[in-house]
Amino acid sequence: MTTSELTLPQARKEGHRSRRVMGAGKQLHAGPVTYLVLAVFALVSLAPLVWTAIAASRTDRRLAETPPPLWFGGNLFKNMQTAWDEAGLGTAMLNSVIVAGAITISTVLFSTLAGFAFAKLRFRFSGFLLLLTIGTMMIPPQLAVVPLYLWMADLGWSNQLQTVILPTLVTAFGTFFMRQYLVQALPTELIEAARVDGASSIRVVWHVVFPAARPAMAVLGLLTFVFAWNDFLWPIIALNQQNPTVQVALNSLGTGYVPDQAVIMAGALLGTLPLLIAFILFGKQIVGGIMQGAIKG
């Protein structure tokens, strides 16, 4: 049907539709209000980190004065060296890298496999098992501390890193997160086509599931690594000061009759630096993966 054959209302609808299609390819530009709001949120988010760095560069006496310091001093590296030596952060950093790395790899792997099973495979009691998995998220983790510690003690793993790693090899949140993503991002027809081509279950997972789930796996890996690195409750119970993680080691800086607040802040800054470095190195890939998953969805 040509334009001359259209009625007036139809012509108006066609014109609006064509303008929407033409406008869809244009790049949106942010206004000054958007930049102002983003700047405010960035400043509020960075304020605790900046204050930690300022406090770490001052002396304990200066921090007790009024008004508090609002700019950096000259004791940052001295306080960081003191915190490093007093808390034994060398061993603690290595232990945290091992613990957080092992937890992240296992959680991403097992959660992706479990999420794929719940999302695309047909088996008996799948709905009940998914509901049971989600239900475990409602139980406070503090309730599991005593039986978990007794279990680890029976295994003879007290004060060993596997005590911290084993209980979090897979999480209910990770399983549910990957399941929800794969339901939309992984077409069932793609799995069926791989089956028709003779692919085994392992090849389907490796060549179909993992590539489709890569954006969500990156996000889950980042969240898991941050949580494992910052975890304090279970490591402080399961480990001691001779074999600590970073958070357990930093706890020793707060002991004493008069704790040095500047040294404590310097230790907290040292414990945060690996997370900042990881985000600087891999943040672009993670954000790119998120955007790729959003476009595919």
Short mmCIF file of N, CA and C in Angstrom, two decimals, residues 9-184:
data_model
loop_
_atom_site.label_atom_id
_atom_site.label_comp_id
_atom_site.label_asym_id
_atom_site.label_seq_id
_atom_site.Cartn_x
_atom_site.Cartn_y
_atom_site.Cartn_z
N PRO A 9 -5.54 9.05 9.35
CA PRO A 9 -5.06 8.44 10.62
C PRO A 9 -3.96 7.42 10.39
N GLN A 10 -4.10 6.59 9.31
CA GLN A 10 -3.06 5.60 9.03
C GLN A 10 -1.75 6.26 8.67
N ALA A 11 -1.81 7.34 7.92
CA ALA A 11 -0.60 8.06 7.55
C ALA A 11 0.10 8.63 8.78
N ARG A 12 -0.70 9.14 9.71
CA ARG A 12 -0.10 9.68 10.93
C ARG A 12 0.58 8.57 11.74
N LYS A 13 -0.09 7.39 11.81
CA LYS A 13 0.53 6.27 12.53
C LYS A 13 1.82 5.83 11.88
N GLU A 14 1.83 5.75 10.54
CA GLU A 14 3.05 5.36 9.83
C GLU A 14 4.16 6.37 10.06
N GLY A 15 3.78 7.65 10.07
CA GLY A 15 4.80 8.68 10.31
C GLY A 15 5.40 8.59 11.69
N HIS A 16 4.56 8.37 12.72
CA HIS A 16 5.07 8.21 14.09
C HIS A 16 5.97 6.98 14.20
N ARG A 17 5.57 5.88 13.52
CA ARG A 17 6.36 4.65 13.58
C ARG A 17 7.72 4.85 12.93
N SER A 18 7.75 5.53 11.79
CA SER A 18 9.03 5.75 11.11
C SER A 18 9.93 6.66 11.92
N ARG A 19 9.35 7.65 12.61
CA ARG A 19 10.18 8.53 13.44
C ARG A 19 10.76 7.78 14.63
N ARG A 20 9.96 6.84 15.18
CA ARG A 20 10.48 6.05 16.29
C ARG A 20 11.62 5.15 15.83
N VAL A 21 11.49 4.56 14.65
CA VAL A 21 12.56 3.71 14.13
C VAL A 21 13.81 4.52 13.85
N MET A 22 13.64 5.71 13.27
CA MET A 22 14.80 6.55 13.00
C MET A 22 15.44 7.03 14.29
N GLY A 23 14.61 7.34 15.31
CA GLY A 23 15.16 7.81 16.57
C GLY A 23 15.81 6.72 17.39
N ALA A 24 15.48 5.44 17.08
CA ALA A 24 16.06 4.35 17.87
C ALA A 24 17.56 4.23 17.66
N GLY A 25 18.05 4.66 16.48
CA GLY A 25 19.48 4.54 16.21
C GLY A 25 20.30 5.70 16.72
N LYS A 26 19.65 6.75 17.22
CA LYS A 26 20.37 7.91 17.71
C LYS A 26 20.92 7.66 19.10
N GLN A 27 22.05 8.26 19.40
CA GLN A 27 22.67 8.11 20.71
C GLN A 27 22.09 9.14 21.66
N LEU A 28 21.69 8.69 22.85
CA LEU A 28 21.13 9.58 23.84
C LEU A 28 22.25 10.33 24.54
N HIS A 29 22.01 11.60 24.85
CA HIS A 29 23.00 12.44 25.51
C HIS A 29 22.47 12.85 26.88
N ALA A 30 23.35 12.78 27.88
CA ALA A 30 22.97 13.17 29.23
C ALA A 30 23.02 14.68 29.39
N GLY A 31 22.09 15.19 30.17
CA GLY A 31 22.04 16.61 30.44
C GLY A 31 22.83 16.99 31.67
N PRO A 32 22.89 18.27 32.01
CA PRO A 32 23.65 18.71 33.19
C PRO A 32 23.09 18.16 34.50
N VAL A 33 21.77 17.98 34.56
CA VAL A 33 21.18 17.43 35.80
C VAL A 33 21.67 16.01 36.03
N THR A 34 21.78 15.24 34.95
CA THR A 34 22.26 13.85 35.07
C THR A 34 23.69 13.82 35.60
N TYR A 35 24.54 14.69 35.06
CA TYR A 35 25.92 14.74 35.54
C TYR A 35 25.98 15.18 37.00
N LEU A 36 25.11 16.10 37.39
CA LEU A 36 25.10 16.56 38.78
C LEU A 36 24.70 15.44 39.72
N VAL A 37 23.66 14.70 39.36
CA VAL A 37 23.20 13.60 40.22
C VAL A 37 24.27 12.52 40.31
N LEU A 38 24.90 12.18 39.18
CA LEU A 38 25.95 11.16 39.20
C LEU A 38 27.15 11.61 40.02
N ALA A 39 27.49 12.91 39.95
CA ALA A 39 28.62 13.43 40.73
C ALA A 39 28.32 13.35 42.23
N VAL A 40 27.08 13.64 42.62
CA VAL A 40 26.71 13.57 44.03
C VAL A 40 26.80 12.13 44.53
N PHE A 41 26.27 11.20 43.75
CA PHE A 41 26.33 9.79 44.14
C PHE A 41 27.78 9.30 44.21
N ALA A 42 28.62 9.74 43.29
CA ALA A 42 30.02 9.33 43.30
C ALA A 42 30.74 9.86 44.54
N LEU A 43 30.48 11.11 44.89
CA LEU A 43 31.12 11.70 46.07
C LEU A 43 30.67 11.00 47.35
N VAL A 44 29.37 10.71 47.45
CA VAL A 44 28.86 10.03 48.64
C VAL A 44 29.46 8.62 48.74
N SER A 45 29.60 7.94 47.61
CA SER A 45 30.15 6.59 47.62
C SER A 45 31.63 6.57 47.97
N LEU A 46 32.37 7.58 47.50
CA LEU A 46 33.81 7.63 47.74
C LEU A 46 34.19 8.23 49.09
N ALA A 47 33.24 8.90 49.74
CA ALA A 47 33.56 9.59 51.00
C ALA A 47 34.16 8.68 52.06
N PRO A 48 33.60 7.48 52.34
CA PRO A 48 34.22 6.62 53.37
C PRO A 48 35.64 6.20 53.01
N LEU A 49 35.88 5.88 51.74
CA LEU A 49 37.23 5.47 51.33
C LEU A 49 38.21 6.62 51.45
N VAL A 50 37.79 7.81 51.05
CA VAL A 50 38.67 8.98 51.15
C VAL A 50 38.97 9.30 52.61
N TRP A 51 37.95 9.21 53.47
CA TRP A 51 38.18 9.48 54.89
C TRP A 51 39.12 8.44 55.51
N THR A 52 38.99 7.19 55.08
CA THR A 52 39.91 6.16 55.57
C THR A 52 41.35 6.49 55.19
N ALA A 53 41.55 6.94 53.96
CA ALA A 53 42.90 7.29 53.51
C ALA A 53 43.43 8.51 54.27
N ILE A 54 42.57 9.50 54.52
CA ILE A 54 43.00 10.70 55.27
C ILE A 54 43.38 10.32 56.69
N ALA A 55 42.52 9.52 57.35
CA ALA A 55 42.81 9.11 58.72
C ALA A 55 44.07 8.26 58.79
N ALA A 56 44.31 7.42 57.78
CA ALA A 56 45.50 6.58 57.77
C ALA A 56 46.77 7.38 57.58
N SER A 57 46.68 8.58 57.06
CA SER A 57 47.87 9.40 56.83
C SER A 57 48.15 10.37 57.97
N ARG A 58 47.37 10.30 59.04
CA ARG A 58 47.54 11.19 60.19
C ARG A 58 48.02 10.41 61.41
N THR A 59 48.22 11.12 62.49
CA THR A 59 48.58 10.49 63.75
C THR A 59 47.33 10.29 64.59
N ASP A 60 47.43 9.42 65.58
CA ASP A 60 46.28 9.16 66.44
C ASP A 60 45.91 10.40 67.23
N ARG A 61 46.88 11.20 67.63
CA ARG A 61 46.60 12.43 68.38
C ARG A 61 45.84 13.42 67.52
N ARG A 62 46.23 13.53 66.23
CA ARG A 62 45.56 14.49 65.35
C ARG A 62 44.11 14.07 65.09
N LEU A 63 43.86 12.78 65.02
CA LEU A 63 42.49 12.32 64.79
C LEU A 63 41.58 12.61 65.98
N ALA A 64 42.16 12.73 67.18
CA ALA A 64 41.35 13.01 68.37
C ALA A 64 41.03 14.49 68.52
N GLU A 65 41.64 15.35 67.73
CA GLU A 65 41.42 16.79 67.84
C GLU A 65 40.13 17.19 67.14
N THR A 66 39.65 18.37 67.50
CA THR A 66 38.46 18.96 66.88
C THR A 66 38.82 20.32 66.30
N PRO A 67 38.52 20.55 65.01
CA PRO A 67 37.84 19.68 64.05
C PRO A 67 38.78 18.60 63.53
N PRO A 68 38.23 17.52 63.01
CA PRO A 68 39.07 16.44 62.48
C PRO A 68 39.77 16.88 61.21
N PRO A 69 40.84 16.23 60.83
CA PRO A 69 41.55 16.61 59.60
C PRO A 69 40.70 16.34 58.37
N LEU A 70 40.82 17.21 57.39
CA LEU A 70 40.07 17.08 56.15
C LEU A 70 40.98 16.91 54.94
N TRP A 71 42.29 16.78 55.19
CA TRP A 71 43.22 16.57 54.09
C TRP A 71 44.30 15.60 54.53
N PHE A 72 45.05 15.11 53.57
CA PHE A 72 46.03 14.06 53.83
C PHE A 72 47.23 14.60 54.60
N GLY A 73 47.80 13.73 55.45
CA GLY A 73 49.01 14.04 56.17
C GLY A 73 50.21 13.32 55.56
N GLY A 74 51.28 13.23 56.35
CA GLY A 74 52.51 12.63 55.82
C GLY A 74 52.88 11.30 56.44
N ASN A 75 51.95 10.65 57.16
CA ASN A 75 52.27 9.40 57.87
C ASN A 75 51.62 8.17 57.23
N LEU A 76 51.17 8.28 55.99
CA LEU A 76 50.44 7.18 55.38
C LEU A 76 51.29 5.92 55.29
N PHE A 77 52.45 6.00 54.68
CA PHE A 77 53.28 4.81 54.47
C PHE A 77 53.85 4.29 55.78
N LYS A 78 54.12 5.17 56.72
CA LYS A 78 54.59 4.74 58.04
C LYS A 78 53.51 3.94 58.76
N ASN A 79 52.27 4.44 58.74
CA ASN A 79 51.17 3.73 59.40
C ASN A 79 50.85 2.42 58.68
N MET A 80 50.95 2.41 57.36
CA MET A 80 50.70 1.18 56.62
C MET A 80 51.76 0.13 56.93
N GLN A 81 53.00 0.54 57.07
CA GLN A 81 54.06 -0.40 57.42
C GLN A 81 53.85 -0.94 58.83
N THR A 82 53.42 -0.07 59.75
CA THR A 82 53.14 -0.51 61.12
C THR A 82 52.00 -1.52 61.14
N ALA A 83 50.93 -1.22 60.41
CA ALA A 83 49.79 -2.14 60.35
C ALA A 83 50.19 -3.46 59.71
N TRP A 84 51.01 -3.39 58.67
CA TRP A 84 51.46 -4.61 57.99
C TRP A 84 52.25 -5.51 58.92
N ASP A 85 53.15 -4.90 59.71
CA ASP A 85 53.99 -5.69 60.61
C ASP A 85 53.21 -6.20 61.82
N GLU A 86 52.39 -5.35 62.43
CA GLU A 86 51.68 -5.74 63.64
C GLU A 86 50.61 -6.81 63.37
N ALA A 87 49.93 -6.70 62.23
CA ALA A 87 48.85 -7.65 61.93
C ALA A 87 49.32 -8.86 61.14
N GLY A 88 50.57 -8.86 60.68
CA GLY A 88 51.04 -9.97 59.85
C GLY A 88 50.25 -10.09 58.57
N LEU A 89 50.08 -8.98 57.86
CA LEU A 89 49.21 -8.96 56.69
C LEU A 89 49.79 -9.71 55.49
N GLY A 90 51.07 -10.01 55.50
CA GLY A 90 51.64 -10.77 54.39
C GLY A 90 50.99 -12.14 54.27
N THR A 91 51.01 -12.90 55.38
CA THR A 91 50.36 -14.21 55.40
C THR A 91 48.86 -14.09 55.23
N ALA A 92 48.27 -13.07 55.85
CA ALA A 92 46.82 -12.89 55.77
C ALA A 92 46.36 -12.60 54.34
N MET A 93 47.13 -11.78 53.61
CA MET A 93 46.79 -11.48 52.22
C MET A 93 46.82 -12.75 51.37
N LEU A 94 47.86 -13.55 51.54
CA LEU A 94 47.97 -14.79 50.78
C LEU A 94 46.81 -15.74 51.09
N ASN A 95 46.48 -15.85 52.38
CA ASN A 95 45.36 -16.72 52.77
C ASN A 95 44.04 -16.21 52.19
N SER A 96 43.84 -14.91 52.20
CA SER A 96 42.59 -14.36 51.66
C SER A 96 42.49 -14.57 50.16
N VAL A 97 43.62 -14.45 49.46
CA VAL A 97 43.61 -14.71 48.01
C VAL A 97 43.24 -16.16 47.74
N ILE A 98 43.81 -17.09 48.52
CA ILE A 98 43.49 -18.51 48.34
C ILE A 98 42.02 -18.78 48.65
N VAL A 99 41.55 -18.26 49.78
CA VAL A 99 40.17 -18.52 50.21
C VAL A 99 39.18 -17.88 49.23
N ALA A 100 39.36 -16.59 48.96
CA ALA A 100 38.41 -15.89 48.08
C ALA A 100 38.46 -16.45 46.66
N GLY A 101 39.65 -16.79 46.17
CA GLY A 101 39.76 -17.35 44.83
C GLY A 101 39.09 -18.71 44.72
N ALA A 102 39.34 -19.58 45.70
CA ALA A 102 38.73 -20.91 45.66
C ALA A 102 37.21 -20.84 45.78
N ILE A 103 36.72 -19.98 46.68
CA ILE A 103 35.27 -19.83 46.84
C ILE A 103 34.64 -19.26 45.58
N THR A 104 35.30 -18.28 44.96
CA THR A 104 34.74 -17.66 43.76
C THR A 104 34.66 -18.66 42.61
N ILE A 105 35.74 -19.38 42.36
CA ILE A 105 35.75 -20.34 41.25
C ILE A 105 34.71 -21.44 41.46
N SER A 106 34.68 -22.01 42.66
CA SER A 106 33.74 -23.10 42.91
C SER A 106 32.30 -22.61 42.90
N THR A 107 32.04 -21.45 43.46
CA THR A 107 30.67 -20.94 43.49
C THR A 107 30.16 -20.64 42.08
N VAL A 108 30.99 -19.99 41.27
CA VAL A 108 30.57 -19.69 39.89
C VAL A 108 30.34 -20.98 39.10
N LEU A 109 31.24 -21.94 39.23
CA LEU A 109 31.12 -23.20 38.48
C LEU A 109 29.89 -23.98 38.91
N PHE A 110 29.76 -24.26 40.20
CA PHE A 110 28.66 -25.10 40.67
C PHE A 110 27.32 -24.38 40.57
N SER A 111 27.30 -23.09 40.80
CA SER A 111 26.05 -22.34 40.68
C SER A 111 25.56 -22.30 39.24
N THR A 112 26.49 -22.19 38.29
CA THR A 112 26.10 -22.21 36.88
C THR A 112 25.54 -23.57 36.49
N LEU A 113 26.19 -24.64 36.93
CA LEU A 113 25.68 -25.97 36.62
C LEU A 113 24.32 -26.22 37.25
N ALA A 114 24.17 -25.83 38.53
CA ALA A 114 22.89 -26.02 39.20
C ALA A 114 21.81 -25.12 38.59
N GLY A 115 22.18 -23.88 38.27
CA GLY A 115 21.22 -22.98 37.65
C GLY A 115 20.76 -23.48 36.29
N PHE A 116 21.68 -24.05 35.51
CA PHE A 116 21.32 -24.63 34.22
C PHE A 116 20.37 -25.81 34.40
N ALA A 117 20.64 -26.64 35.39
CA ALA A 117 19.76 -27.79 35.64
C ALA A 117 18.35 -27.34 36.00
N PHE A 118 18.24 -26.38 36.88
CA PHE A 118 16.92 -25.89 37.28
C PHE A 118 16.21 -25.14 36.15
N ALA A 119 16.98 -24.51 35.28
CA ALA A 119 16.39 -23.68 34.24
C ALA A 119 15.95 -24.47 33.02
N LYS A 120 16.73 -25.48 32.61
CA LYS A 120 16.49 -26.11 31.31
C LYS A 120 16.30 -27.61 31.34
N LEU A 121 16.66 -28.28 32.41
CA LEU A 121 16.53 -29.73 32.45
C LEU A 121 15.22 -30.13 33.12
N ARG A 122 14.68 -31.24 32.68
CA ARG A 122 13.45 -31.77 33.25
C ARG A 122 13.78 -32.96 34.13
N PHE A 123 13.45 -32.89 35.41
CA PHE A 123 13.67 -34.00 36.31
C PHE A 123 12.64 -33.91 37.44
N ARG A 124 12.45 -34.99 38.12
CA ARG A 124 11.43 -35.07 39.16
C ARG A 124 11.80 -34.18 40.35
N PHE A 125 10.77 -33.58 40.91
CA PHE A 125 10.89 -32.74 42.12
C PHE A 125 11.77 -31.51 41.88
N SER A 126 11.93 -31.07 40.63
CA SER A 126 12.77 -29.90 40.36
C SER A 126 12.21 -28.64 41.03
N GLY A 127 10.88 -28.46 40.97
CA GLY A 127 10.27 -27.30 41.61
C GLY A 127 10.45 -27.32 43.12
N PHE A 128 10.28 -28.50 43.71
CA PHE A 128 10.44 -28.62 45.16
C PHE A 128 11.89 -28.35 45.57
N LEU A 129 12.83 -28.91 44.82
CA LEU A 129 14.24 -28.71 45.15
C LEU A 129 14.64 -27.25 44.98
N LEU A 130 14.12 -26.58 43.95
CA LEU A 130 14.41 -25.16 43.79
C LEU A 130 13.83 -24.36 44.95
N LEU A 131 12.61 -24.67 45.36
CA LEU A 131 12.00 -23.99 46.50
C LEU A 131 12.79 -24.24 47.77
N LEU A 132 13.28 -25.47 47.93
CA LEU A 132 14.09 -25.80 49.11
C LEU A 132 15.40 -25.03 49.10
N THR A 133 16.01 -24.90 47.91
CA THR A 133 17.26 -24.14 47.79
C THR A 133 17.04 -22.68 48.15
N ILE A 134 15.99 -22.10 47.63
CA ILE A 134 15.69 -20.70 47.94
C ILE A 134 15.37 -20.54 49.42
N GLY A 135 14.69 -21.55 50.00
CA GLY A 135 14.34 -21.47 51.41
C GLY A 135 15.53 -21.40 52.34
N THR A 136 16.66 -22.00 51.93
CA THR A 136 17.85 -21.93 52.78
C THR A 136 18.38 -20.51 52.91
N MET A 137 18.02 -19.62 51.98
CA MET A 137 18.44 -18.23 52.07
C MET A 137 17.74 -17.51 53.21
N MET A 138 16.61 -18.05 53.67
CA MET A 138 15.86 -17.42 54.75
C MET A 138 16.42 -17.74 56.13
N ILE A 139 17.32 -18.71 56.21
CA ILE A 139 17.87 -19.12 57.51
C ILE A 139 19.05 -18.23 57.85
N PRO A 140 19.06 -17.57 58.99
CA PRO A 140 20.21 -16.74 59.37
C PRO A 140 21.48 -17.57 59.46
N PRO A 141 22.59 -17.11 58.89
CA PRO A 141 23.83 -17.90 58.93
C PRO A 141 24.36 -18.10 60.34
N GLN A 142 23.97 -17.24 61.28
CA GLN A 142 24.45 -17.39 62.65
C GLN A 142 23.97 -18.69 63.30
N LEU A 143 22.81 -19.19 62.82
CA LEU A 143 22.28 -20.43 63.40
C LEU A 143 23.12 -21.64 63.04
N ALA A 144 23.88 -21.55 61.96
CA ALA A 144 24.67 -22.70 61.51
C ALA A 144 26.09 -22.68 62.06
N VAL A 145 26.46 -21.67 62.83
CA VAL A 145 27.84 -21.54 63.27
C VAL A 145 28.25 -22.70 64.18
N VAL A 146 27.45 -22.99 65.19
CA VAL A 146 27.82 -24.03 66.17
C VAL A 146 27.88 -25.41 65.52
N PRO A 147 26.84 -25.88 64.84
CA PRO A 147 26.96 -27.22 64.21
C PRO A 147 28.04 -27.28 63.14
N LEU A 148 28.25 -26.17 62.43
CA LEU A 148 29.30 -26.16 61.41
C LEU A 148 30.68 -26.26 62.05
N TYR A 149 30.87 -25.56 63.16
CA TYR A 149 32.17 -25.64 63.84
C TYR A 149 32.41 -27.05 64.39
N LEU A 150 31.37 -27.68 64.95
CA LEU A 150 31.52 -29.04 65.47
C LEU A 150 31.84 -30.01 64.34
N TRP A 151 31.23 -29.80 63.19
CA TRP A 151 31.50 -30.66 62.04
C TRP A 151 32.95 -30.52 61.58
N MET A 152 33.43 -29.29 61.49
CA MET A 152 34.81 -29.07 61.08
C MET A 152 35.80 -29.61 62.11
N ALA A 153 35.45 -29.50 63.38
CA ALA A 153 36.33 -30.05 64.42
C ALA A 153 36.39 -31.58 64.33
N ASP A 154 35.28 -32.23 64.01
CA ASP A 154 35.28 -33.68 63.85
C ASP A 154 36.14 -34.11 62.67
N LEU A 155 36.21 -33.27 61.64
CA LEU A 155 37.06 -33.57 60.49
C LEU A 155 38.53 -33.27 60.75
N GLY A 156 38.83 -32.62 61.88
CA GLY A 156 40.21 -32.26 62.19
C GLY A 156 40.73 -31.09 61.40
N TRP A 157 39.85 -30.20 61.00
CA TRP A 157 40.24 -29.07 60.16
C TRP A 157 40.27 -27.74 60.91
N SER A 158 40.31 -27.75 62.20
CA SER A 158 40.32 -26.50 62.95
C SER A 158 41.55 -25.67 62.60
N ASN A 159 41.33 -24.36 62.44
CA ASN A 159 42.39 -23.40 62.12
C ASN A 159 43.06 -23.68 60.77
N GLN A 160 42.33 -24.30 59.85
CA GLN A 160 42.83 -24.54 58.51
C GLN A 160 41.93 -23.86 57.49
N LEU A 161 42.51 -23.50 56.34
CA LEU A 161 41.77 -22.70 55.36
C LEU A 161 40.58 -23.45 54.77
N GLN A 162 40.66 -24.77 54.64
CA GLN A 162 39.54 -25.50 54.08
C GLN A 162 38.30 -25.41 54.95
N THR A 163 38.49 -25.06 56.23
CA THR A 163 37.34 -24.85 57.11
C THR A 163 36.50 -23.68 56.63
N VAL A 164 37.14 -22.66 56.08
CA VAL A 164 36.43 -21.49 55.57
C VAL A 164 35.92 -21.72 54.16
N ILE A 165 36.65 -22.51 53.38
CA ILE A 165 36.30 -22.70 51.96
C ILE A 165 35.12 -23.65 51.80
N LEU A 166 35.14 -24.78 52.50
CA LEU A 166 34.17 -25.85 52.26
C LEU A 166 32.71 -25.40 52.39
N PRO A 167 32.31 -24.66 53.46
CA PRO A 167 30.88 -24.34 53.60
C PRO A 167 30.33 -23.43 52.51
N THR A 168 31.18 -22.79 51.73
CA THR A 168 30.69 -21.83 50.72
C THR A 168 31.14 -22.22 49.31
N LEU A 169 31.30 -23.52 49.05
CA LEU A 169 31.65 -23.96 47.70
C LEU A 169 30.55 -23.64 46.70
N VAL A 170 29.31 -23.57 47.16
CA VAL A 170 28.18 -23.18 46.33
C VAL A 170 27.17 -22.48 47.23
N THR A 171 26.45 -21.53 46.67
CA THR A 171 25.50 -20.76 47.46
C THR A 171 24.12 -20.83 46.83
N ALA A 172 23.10 -20.70 47.67
CA ALA A 172 21.73 -20.68 47.16
C ALA A 172 21.48 -19.45 46.31
N PHE A 173 22.06 -18.31 46.71
CA PHE A 173 21.88 -17.10 45.92
C PHE A 173 22.48 -17.26 44.54
N GLY A 174 23.68 -17.84 44.46
CA GLY A 174 24.32 -18.03 43.16
C GLY A 174 23.52 -18.95 42.26
N THR A 175 22.98 -20.03 42.84
CA THR A 175 22.16 -20.95 42.06
C THR A 175 20.90 -20.27 41.53
N PHE A 176 20.22 -19.53 42.39
CA PHE A 176 19.00 -18.84 41.97
C PHE A 176 19.31 -17.74 40.96
N PHE A 177 20.40 -17.03 41.16
CA PHE A 177 20.80 -15.96 40.25
C PHE A 177 21.08 -16.52 38.85
N MET A 178 21.84 -17.59 38.77
CA MET A 178 22.16 -18.18 37.47
C MET A 178 20.94 -18.83 36.84
N ARG A 179 20.07 -19.40 37.64
CA ARG A 179 18.86 -19.99 37.09
C ARG A 179 17.99 -18.93 36.45
N GLN A 180 17.79 -17.82 37.12
CA GLN A 180 16.95 -16.75 36.57
C GLN A 180 17.56 -16.18 35.29
N TYR A 181 18.88 -16.09 35.24
CA TYR A 181 19.52 -15.56 34.03
C TYR A 181 19.40 -16.52 32.86
N LEU A 182 19.65 -17.79 33.10
CA LEU A 182 19.67 -18.77 32.01
C LEU A 182 18.26 -19.05 31.47
N VAL A 183 17.25 -18.84 32.27
CA VAL A 183 15.89 -19.04 31.77
C VAL A 183 15.62 -18.14 30.57
N GLN A 184 16.13 -16.90 30.60
CA GLN A 184 15.89 -15.95 29.53
C GLN A 184 17.02 -15.92 28.50
#
